[in-house]
């Protein structure tokens, strides 16, 4: 019979986390987990011979709000309560009574409900698997007075302020790491102020398009179309339910297909901070 120790994880565990991700059919790579480790807290179970067989991560953007994810249990070690225990260890990081949110997989929803999570909304997952990118859709962007520019490091304070209004809390450290990790990043500007932004993150299986923050549907379309045309690789984007209608109209012409609508859940049904202009999550683990 296996015995397990539940431990806080660090940078030295990143290769084992990549292996655990592959074992359950997910595609986390070392750079994505490195960003997660830099801005969050990770926990996991190890066997007596030091093999990592579970994980959970929590990103406490502030004492007022955190996002939970990367809950994984190796297939050979399921049905032993490891998922519940490692999730509870991550939850303990956040002060009692403060919101914790997550995007659930279908298989994980029952576990989270037993722990105390309740569904409050959904996320619309779109994937572009085709290598054909429609350049003409970016050559003829929607009517907008805003211009596109590549994001530079000096734009990060303005990006942080925009993101705080869209996401509900400030997450400057995360955005700095995301910018360093990004394969492409763009801003929308009126010539004086930054009005929107989008990141493209290269992953082992898919690019991630997000976060995307914009003042209008037309501005969001400008940003998404620009990032989408930067690569012919497969790409995914996770759209909050508030912008589901925009996604239906905008994403299929860019080659995206809706593949899932996972639940957005919060611990004990807590309300999320007010959000406006968030057209795409950074990733399901980051919100």
Short mmCIF file of C-alpha atoms in Angstrom, two decimals, residues 23 43 47 96 104 108 134 141 162 195 237:
data_model
loop_
_atom_site.label_atom_id
_atom_site.label_comp_id
_atom_site.label_asym_id
_atom_site.label_seq_id
_atom_site.Cartn_x
_atom_site.Cartn_y
_atom_site.Cartn_z
CA UNK A 23 0.08 11.46 -17.63
CA UNK A 43 1.05 21.68 -3.41
CA UNK A 47 4.96 8.68 -2.78
CA UNK A 96 -11.38 32.51 5.27
CA UNK A 104 -13.73 23.13 -13.57
CA UNK A 108 -13.74 17.59 -11.41
CA UNK A 134 -7.30 34.26 -42.77
CA UNK A 141 -10.21 45.31 -38.95
CA UNK A 162 -6.50 48.35 -17.41
CA UNK A 195 -7.05 51.28 -24.23
CA UNK A 237 -9.13 31.13 -26.22
#
